[in-house]
Amino acid sequence: MSVPVLKQAGDLLARYDVLISDVWGVVHDGLWALEPACEALMAYRERGGAVVLLSNAPGPSQQVAGLLDAKRVPREAWDRLVTSGDVTRALIAQSHPNQAYHMRRPGGGGGLAGAGVAGAAPGGAGRLGPGGGEPLSPRL
C-alpha cells in the first residue's frame, strides 16, 4: 500500500483552523528557509488559518525563533512556536516546583531559565528553592 503524496494541500487544509508543522526539513533545510513551504504557510494564514511550528529543540521557543530568523524563515509564516524545551519547562514548573536540578556541561546553556530549575555544572553545588542544599526530591 502506498501513501498518496499531495502536490497541493489547499483543499485539504481548508477543512482545518490550525496547521501544526514541524520545523527542521519542512520550513528550513538546516541552513536556509524553504521558500515554497514558507509561502504555503503564509497563504494558509492569509486565508484565516493559524500556524503552529513544533520543534523538538530543547531550548525555549524564543531561542528557536531567533534561529528561524537567522535562517530567514519569515515571522509571517507562523503564529506560534512550541519546542520540547517549552513543554519540559512547563511540566517541571507544574509538577516539581522548586525540586528540580539541571545537570549540564560547564559553560552550557541553561535552557530551563524561568522554570524554577537550578542549573549547575557537574560537581557544582546547588538545589532549587527554599531548601537550599537539601537532597533532591525522591519523586524525581
mmCIF file with all atom_site columns, C-alpha atoms in Angstrom:
data_model
loop_
_atom_site.group_PDB
_atom_site.id
_atom_site.type_symbol
_atom_site.label_atom_id
_atom_site.label_alt_id
_atom_site.label_comp_id
_atom_site.label_asym_id
_atom_site.label_entity_id
_atom_site.label_seq_id
_atom_site.pdbx_PDB_ins_code
_atom_site.Cartn_x
_atom_site.Cartn_y
_atom_site.Cartn_z
_atom_site.occupancy
_atom_site.B_iso_or_equiv
_atom_site.pdbx_formal_charge
_atom_site.auth_seq_id
_atom_site.auth_comp_id
_atom_site.auth_asym_id
_atom_site.auth_atom_id
_atom_site.pdbx_PDB_model_num
ATOM 1   C CA . MET A 1 1   ? 0.000   0.000  0.000  1.00 0.00 ? 1   MET A CA 1
ATOM 2   C CA . SER A 1 2   ? 1.447   3.344  -0.979 1.00 0.00 ? 2   SER A CA 1
ATOM 3   C CA . VAL A 1 3   ? 0.795   6.622  0.763  1.00 0.00 ? 3   VAL A CA 1
ATOM 4   C CA . PRO A 1 4   ? -0.608  9.291  -1.562 1.00 0.00 ? 4   PRO A CA 1
ATOM 5   C CA . VAL A 1 5   ? 1.606   12.345 -1.975 1.00 0.00 ? 5   VAL A CA 1
ATOM 6   C CA . LEU A 1 6   ? -0.223  15.638 -2.293 1.00 0.00 ? 6   LEU A CA 1
ATOM 7   C CA . LYS A 1 7   ? 1.060   18.144 -4.824 1.00 0.00 ? 7   LYS A CA 1
ATOM 8   C CA . GLN A 1 8   ? -1.226  20.787 -3.346 1.00 0.00 ? 8   GLN A CA 1
ATOM 9   C CA . ALA A 1 9   ? -2.871  20.750 0.058  1.00 0.00 ? 9   ALA A CA 1
ATOM 10  C CA . GLY A 1 10  ? -5.205  23.730 -0.230 1.00 0.00 ? 10  GLY A CA 1
ATOM 11  C CA . ASP A 1 11  ? -8.424  21.701 -0.412 1.00 0.00 ? 11  ASP A CA 1
ATOM 12  C CA . LEU A 1 12  ? -7.360  19.507 2.494  1.00 0.00 ? 12  LEU A CA 1
ATOM 13  C CA . LEU A 1 13  ? -6.187  22.387 4.677  1.00 0.00 ? 13  LEU A CA 1
ATOM 14  C CA . ALA A 1 14  ? -9.362  24.389 4.033  1.00 0.00 ? 14  ALA A CA 1
ATOM 15  C CA . ARG A 1 15  ? -11.124 21.954 6.391  1.00 0.00 ? 15  ARG A CA 1
ATOM 16  C CA . TYR A 1 16  ? -8.901  22.894 9.362  1.00 0.00 ? 16  TYR A CA 1
ATOM 17  C CA . ASP A 1 17  ? -8.451  26.001 11.503 1.00 0.00 ? 17  ASP A CA 1
ATOM 18  C CA . VAL A 1 18  ? -4.936  25.170 12.705 1.00 0.00 ? 18  VAL A CA 1
ATOM 19  C CA . LEU A 1 19  ? -1.950  23.690 10.910 1.00 0.00 ? 19  LEU A CA 1
ATOM 20  C CA . ILE A 1 20  ? 0.832   22.180 13.031 1.00 0.00 ? 20  ILE A CA 1
ATOM 21  C CA . SER A 1 21  ? 4.115   21.948 11.164 1.00 0.00 ? 21  SER A CA 1
ATOM 22  C CA . ASP A 1 22  ? 7.493   20.505 12.025 1.00 0.00 ? 22  ASP A CA 1
ATOM 23  C CA . VAL A 1 23  ? 10.429  22.870 11.605 1.00 0.00 ? 23  VAL A CA 1
ATOM 24  C CA . TRP A 1 24  ? 13.575  21.004 10.523 1.00 0.00 ? 24  TRP A CA 1
ATOM 25  C CA . GLY A 1 25  ? 13.289  19.815 6.931  1.00 0.00 ? 25  GLY A CA 1
ATOM 26  C CA . VAL A 1 26  ? 9.897   21.448 6.497  1.00 0.00 ? 26  VAL A CA 1
ATOM 27  C CA . VAL A 1 27  ? 10.356  25.212 6.882  1.00 0.00 ? 27  VAL A CA 1
ATOM 28  C CA . HIS A 1 28  ? 14.160  25.152 6.684  1.00 0.00 ? 28  HIS A CA 1
ATOM 29  C CA . ASP A 1 29  ? 16.852  22.782 5.474  1.00 0.00 ? 29  ASP A CA 1
ATOM 30  C CA . GLY A 1 30  ? 19.312  23.428 8.295  1.00 0.00 ? 30  GLY A CA 1
ATOM 31  C CA . LEU A 1 31  ? 20.810  26.425 6.546  1.00 0.00 ? 31  LEU A CA 1
ATOM 32  C CA . TRP A 1 32  ? 18.037  28.474 4.963  1.00 0.00 ? 32  TRP A CA 1
ATOM 33  C CA . ALA A 1 33  ? 14.284  28.787 4.831  1.00 0.00 ? 33  ALA A CA 1
ATOM 34  C CA . LEU A 1 34  ? 12.496  26.559 2.332  1.00 0.00 ? 34  LEU A CA 1
ATOM 35  C CA . GLU A 1 35  ? 10.645  29.276 0.437  1.00 0.00 ? 35  GLU A CA 1
ATOM 36  C CA . PRO A 1 36  ? 7.815   27.171 -1.050 1.00 0.00 ? 36  PRO A CA 1
ATOM 37  C CA . ALA A 1 37  ? 6.892   25.868 2.405  1.00 0.00 ? 37  ALA A CA 1
ATOM 38  C CA . CYS A 1 38  ? 7.052   29.331 3.962  1.00 0.00 ? 38  CYS A CA 1
ATOM 39  C CA . GLU A 1 39  ? 4.907   30.729 1.149  1.00 0.00 ? 39  GLU A CA 1
ATOM 40  C CA . ALA A 1 40  ? 2.350   27.937 1.674  1.00 0.00 ? 40  ALA A CA 1
ATOM 41  C CA . LEU A 1 41  ? 2.202   28.670 5.412  1.00 0.00 ? 41  LEU A CA 1
ATOM 42  C CA . MET A 1 42  ? 1.755   32.392 4.763  1.00 0.00 ? 42  MET A CA 1
ATOM 43  C CA . ALA A 1 43  ? -1.036  31.663 2.280  1.00 0.00 ? 43  ALA A CA 1
ATOM 44  C CA . TYR A 1 44  ? -2.739  29.427 4.845  1.00 0.00 ? 44  TYR A CA 1
ATOM 45  C CA . ARG A 1 45  ? -2.589  32.231 7.403  1.00 0.00 ? 45  ARG A CA 1
ATOM 46  C CA . GLU A 1 46  ? -3.916  34.759 4.864  1.00 0.00 ? 46  GLU A CA 1
ATOM 47  C CA . ARG A 1 47  ? -6.987  32.517 4.452  1.00 0.00 ? 47  ARG A CA 1
ATOM 48  C CA . GLY A 1 48  ? -7.592  32.713 8.210  1.00 0.00 ? 48  GLY A CA 1
ATOM 49  C CA . GLY A 1 49  ? -5.755  29.631 9.448  1.00 0.00 ? 49  GLY A CA 1
ATOM 50  C CA . ALA A 1 50  ? -3.329  29.608 12.344 1.00 0.00 ? 50  ALA A CA 1
ATOM 51  C CA . VAL A 1 51  ? 0.123   28.016 12.012 1.00 0.00 ? 51  VAL A CA 1
ATOM 52  C CA . VAL A 1 52  ? 1.907   26.426 14.956 1.00 0.00 ? 52  VAL A CA 1
ATOM 53  C CA . LEU A 1 53  ? 5.503   25.387 14.415 1.00 0.00 ? 53  LEU A CA 1
ATOM 54  C CA . LEU A 1 54  ? 6.522   22.389 16.506 1.00 0.00 ? 54  LEU A CA 1
ATOM 55  C CA . SER A 1 55  ? 10.172  21.656 17.249 1.00 0.00 ? 55  SER A CA 1
ATOM 56  C CA . ASN A 1 56  ? 11.960  19.018 19.280 1.00 0.00 ? 56  ASN A CA 1
ATOM 57  C CA . ALA A 1 57  ? 14.635  21.589 20.164 1.00 0.00 ? 57  ALA A CA 1
ATOM 58  C CA . PRO A 1 58  ? 15.496  21.514 23.873 1.00 0.00 ? 58  PRO A CA 1
ATOM 59  C CA . GLY A 1 59  ? 15.694  25.295 24.179 1.00 0.00 ? 59  GLY A CA 1
ATOM 60  C CA . PRO A 1 60  ? 12.855  27.742 24.700 1.00 0.00 ? 60  PRO A CA 1
ATOM 61  C CA . SER A 1 61  ? 10.811  28.916 21.742 1.00 0.00 ? 61  SER A CA 1
ATOM 62  C CA . GLN A 1 62  ? 12.298  32.428 21.919 1.00 0.00 ? 62  GLN A CA 1
ATOM 63  C CA . GLN A 1 63  ? 15.729  30.936 21.244 1.00 0.00 ? 63  GLN A CA 1
ATOM 64  C CA . VAL A 1 64  ? 14.464  28.840 18.332 1.00 0.00 ? 64  VAL A CA 1
ATOM 65  C CA . ALA A 1 65  ? 12.610  31.859 16.917 1.00 0.00 ? 65  ALA A CA 1
ATOM 66  C CA . GLY A 1 66  ? 15.964  33.641 16.730 1.00 0.00 ? 66  GLY A CA 1
ATOM 67  C CA . LEU A 1 67  ? 17.426  30.693 14.832 1.00 0.00 ? 67  LEU A CA 1
ATOM 68  C CA . LEU A 1 68  ? 14.486  30.756 12.418 1.00 0.00 ? 68  LEU A CA 1
ATOM 69  C CA . ASP A 1 69  ? 15.056  34.485 11.890 1.00 0.00 ? 69  ASP A CA 1
ATOM 70  C CA . ALA A 1 70  ? 18.714  33.773 11.065 1.00 0.00 ? 70  ALA A CA 1
ATOM 71  C CA . LYS A 1 71  ? 17.601  31.157 8.507  1.00 0.00 ? 71  LYS A CA 1
ATOM 72  C CA . ARG A 1 72  ? 15.221  33.738 7.013  1.00 0.00 ? 72  ARG A CA 1
ATOM 73  C CA . VAL A 1 73  ? 12.007  31.961 7.912  1.00 0.00 ? 73  VAL A CA 1
ATOM 74  C CA . PRO A 1 74  ? 9.523   34.859 7.829  1.00 0.00 ? 74  PRO A CA 1
ATOM 75  C CA . ARG A 1 75  ? 7.633   35.580 11.033 1.00 0.00 ? 75  ARG A CA 1
ATOM 76  C CA . GLU A 1 76  ? 4.561   35.991 8.798  1.00 0.00 ? 76  GLU A CA 1
ATOM 77  C CA . ALA A 1 77  ? 4.685   32.221 8.171  1.00 0.00 ? 77  ALA A CA 1
ATOM 78  C CA . TRP A 1 78  ? 3.679   31.252 11.703 1.00 0.00 ? 78  TRP A CA 1
ATOM 79  C CA . ASP A 1 79  ? 1.593   32.303 14.689 1.00 0.00 ? 79  ASP A CA 1
ATOM 80  C CA . ARG A 1 80  ? 3.124   30.255 17.475 1.00 0.00 ? 80  ARG A CA 1
ATOM 81  C CA . LEU A 1 81  ? 6.238   28.187 18.059 1.00 0.00 ? 81  LEU A CA 1
ATOM 82  C CA . VAL A 1 82  ? 6.349   25.356 20.611 1.00 0.00 ? 82  VAL A CA 1
ATOM 83  C CA . THR A 1 83  ? 9.508   23.442 21.491 1.00 0.00 ? 83  THR A CA 1
ATOM 84  C CA . SER A 1 84  ? 10.090  20.339 23.561 1.00 0.00 ? 84  SER A CA 1
ATOM 85  C CA . GLY A 1 85  ? 12.063  22.662 25.833 1.00 0.00 ? 85  GLY A CA 1
ATOM 86  C CA . ASP A 1 86  ? 8.932   24.764 26.411 1.00 0.00 ? 86  ASP A CA 1
ATOM 87  C CA . VAL A 1 87  ? 6.902   21.680 27.273 1.00 0.00 ? 87  VAL A CA 1
ATOM 88  C CA . THR A 1 88  ? 9.617   20.300 29.562 1.00 0.00 ? 88  THR A CA 1
ATOM 89  C CA . ARG A 1 89  ? 9.946   23.604 31.422 1.00 0.00 ? 89  ARG A CA 1
ATOM 90  C CA . ALA A 1 90  ? 6.181   23.846 31.884 1.00 0.00 ? 90  ALA A CA 1
ATOM 91  C CA . LEU A 1 91  ? 5.876   20.267 33.146 1.00 0.00 ? 91  LEU A CA 1
ATOM 92  C CA . ILE A 1 92  ? 8.726   20.710 35.630 1.00 0.00 ? 92  ILE A CA 1
ATOM 93  C CA . ALA A 1 93  ? 7.332   24.004 36.904 1.00 0.00 ? 93  ALA A CA 1
ATOM 94  C CA . GLN A 1 94  ? 3.892   22.423 37.365 1.00 0.00 ? 94  GLN A CA 1
ATOM 95  C CA . SER A 1 95  ? 4.794   19.047 38.809 1.00 0.00 ? 95  SER A CA 1
ATOM 96  C CA . HIS A 1 96  ? 8.009   19.682 40.750 1.00 0.00 ? 96  HIS A CA 1
ATOM 97  C CA . PRO A 1 97  ? 8.247   23.351 41.662 1.00 0.00 ? 97  PRO A CA 1
ATOM 98  C CA . ASN A 1 98  ? 11.485  24.114 43.482 1.00 0.00 ? 98  ASN A CA 1
ATOM 99  C CA . GLN A 1 99  ? 12.570  20.465 43.359 1.00 0.00 ? 99  GLN A CA 1
ATOM 100 C CA . ALA A 1 100 ? 14.388  20.056 40.063 1.00 0.00 ? 100 ALA A CA 1
ATOM 101 C CA . TYR A 1 101 ? 18.112  20.245 39.420 1.00 0.00 ? 101 TYR A CA 1
ATOM 102 C CA . HIS A 1 102 ? 19.537  20.650 35.938 1.00 0.00 ? 102 HIS A CA 1
ATOM 103 C CA . MET A 1 103 ? 22.904  18.993 35.313 1.00 0.00 ? 103 MET A CA 1
ATOM 104 C CA . ARG A 1 104 ? 24.808  20.436 32.374 1.00 0.00 ? 104 ARG A CA 1
ATOM 105 C CA . ARG A 1 105 ? 28.295  20.736 30.986 1.00 0.00 ? 105 ARG A CA 1
ATOM 106 C CA . PRO A 1 106 ? 30.447  23.653 32.188 1.00 0.00 ? 106 PRO A CA 1
ATOM 107 C CA . GLY A 1 107 ? 29.553  26.741 30.226 1.00 0.00 ? 107 GLY A CA 1
ATOM 108 C CA . GLY A 1 108 ? 26.467  25.055 28.759 1.00 0.00 ? 108 GLY A CA 1
ATOM 109 C CA . GLY A 1 109 ? 23.283  26.989 28.300 1.00 0.00 ? 109 GLY A CA 1
ATOM 110 C CA . GLY A 1 110 ? 20.638  26.898 30.996 1.00 0.00 ? 110 GLY A CA 1
ATOM 111 C CA . GLY A 1 111 ? 17.662  26.249 28.741 1.00 0.00 ? 111 GLY A CA 1
ATOM 112 C CA . LEU A 1 112 ? 15.460  25.954 31.801 1.00 0.00 ? 112 LEU A CA 1
ATOM 113 C CA . ALA A 1 113 ? 15.668  29.593 32.892 1.00 0.00 ? 113 ALA A CA 1
ATOM 114 C CA . GLY A 1 114 ? 12.371  30.764 34.284 1.00 0.00 ? 114 GLY A CA 1
ATOM 115 C CA . ALA A 1 115 ? 11.180  27.241 35.020 1.00 0.00 ? 115 ALA A CA 1
ATOM 116 C CA . GLY A 1 116 ? 12.273  27.328 38.655 1.00 0.00 ? 116 GLY A CA 1
ATOM 117 C CA . VAL A 1 117 ? 15.130  24.943 37.949 1.00 0.00 ? 117 VAL A CA 1
ATOM 118 C CA . ALA A 1 118 ? 18.606  25.339 39.383 1.00 0.00 ? 118 ALA A CA 1
ATOM 119 C CA . GLY A 1 119 ? 21.383  24.890 36.881 1.00 0.00 ? 119 GLY A CA 1
ATOM 120 C CA . ALA A 1 120 ? 24.888  23.862 37.751 1.00 0.00 ? 120 ALA A CA 1
ATOM 121 C CA . ALA A 1 121 ? 27.765  22.223 36.009 1.00 0.00 ? 121 ALA A CA 1
ATOM 122 C CA . PRO A 1 122 ? 28.592  18.712 37.228 1.00 0.00 ? 122 PRO A CA 1
ATOM 123 C CA . GLY A 1 123 ? 30.408  18.930 40.540 1.00 0.00 ? 123 GLY A CA 1
ATOM 124 C CA . GLY A 1 124 ? 28.777  22.248 41.342 1.00 0.00 ? 124 GLY A CA 1
ATOM 125 C CA . ALA A 1 125 ? 26.611  22.591 44.393 1.00 0.00 ? 125 ALA A CA 1
ATOM 126 C CA . GLY A 1 126 ? 23.097  23.809 44.349 1.00 0.00 ? 126 GLY A CA 1
ATOM 127 C CA . ARG A 1 127 ? 19.463  22.982 44.540 1.00 0.00 ? 127 ARG A CA 1
ATOM 128 C CA . LEU A 1 128 ? 16.345  24.868 43.884 1.00 0.00 ? 128 LEU A CA 1
ATOM 129 C CA . GLY A 1 129 ? 14.171  26.712 46.209 1.00 0.00 ? 129 GLY A CA 1
ATOM 130 C CA . PRO A 1 130 ? 13.849  27.318 49.880 1.00 0.00 ? 130 PRO A CA 1
ATOM 131 C CA . GLY A 1 131 ? 15.541  24.101 50.945 1.00 0.00 ? 131 GLY A CA 1
ATOM 132 C CA . GLY A 1 132 ? 18.954  25.293 49.743 1.00 0.00 ? 132 GLY A CA 1
ATOM 133 C CA . GLY A 1 133 ? 21.260  22.293 49.891 1.00 0.00 ? 133 GLY A CA 1
ATOM 134 C CA . GLU A 1 134 ? 18.660  19.657 50.745 1.00 0.00 ? 134 GLU A CA 1
ATOM 135 C CA . PRO A 1 135 ? 18.724  16.495 48.615 1.00 0.00 ? 135 PRO A CA 1
ATOM 136 C CA . LEU A 1 136 ? 16.533  16.213 45.565 1.00 0.00 ? 136 LEU A CA 1
ATOM 137 C CA . SER A 1 137 ? 13.000  15.058 45.996 1.00 0.00 ? 137 SER A CA 1
ATOM 138 C CA . PRO A 1 138 ? 12.741  11.259 45.637 1.00 0.00 ? 138 PRO A CA 1
ATOM 139 C CA . ARG A 1 139 ? 9.878   11.832 43.191 1.00 0.00 ? 139 ARG A CA 1
ATOM 140 C CA . LEU A 1 140 ? 12.428  12.847 40.554 1.00 0.00 ? 140 LEU A CA 1
#
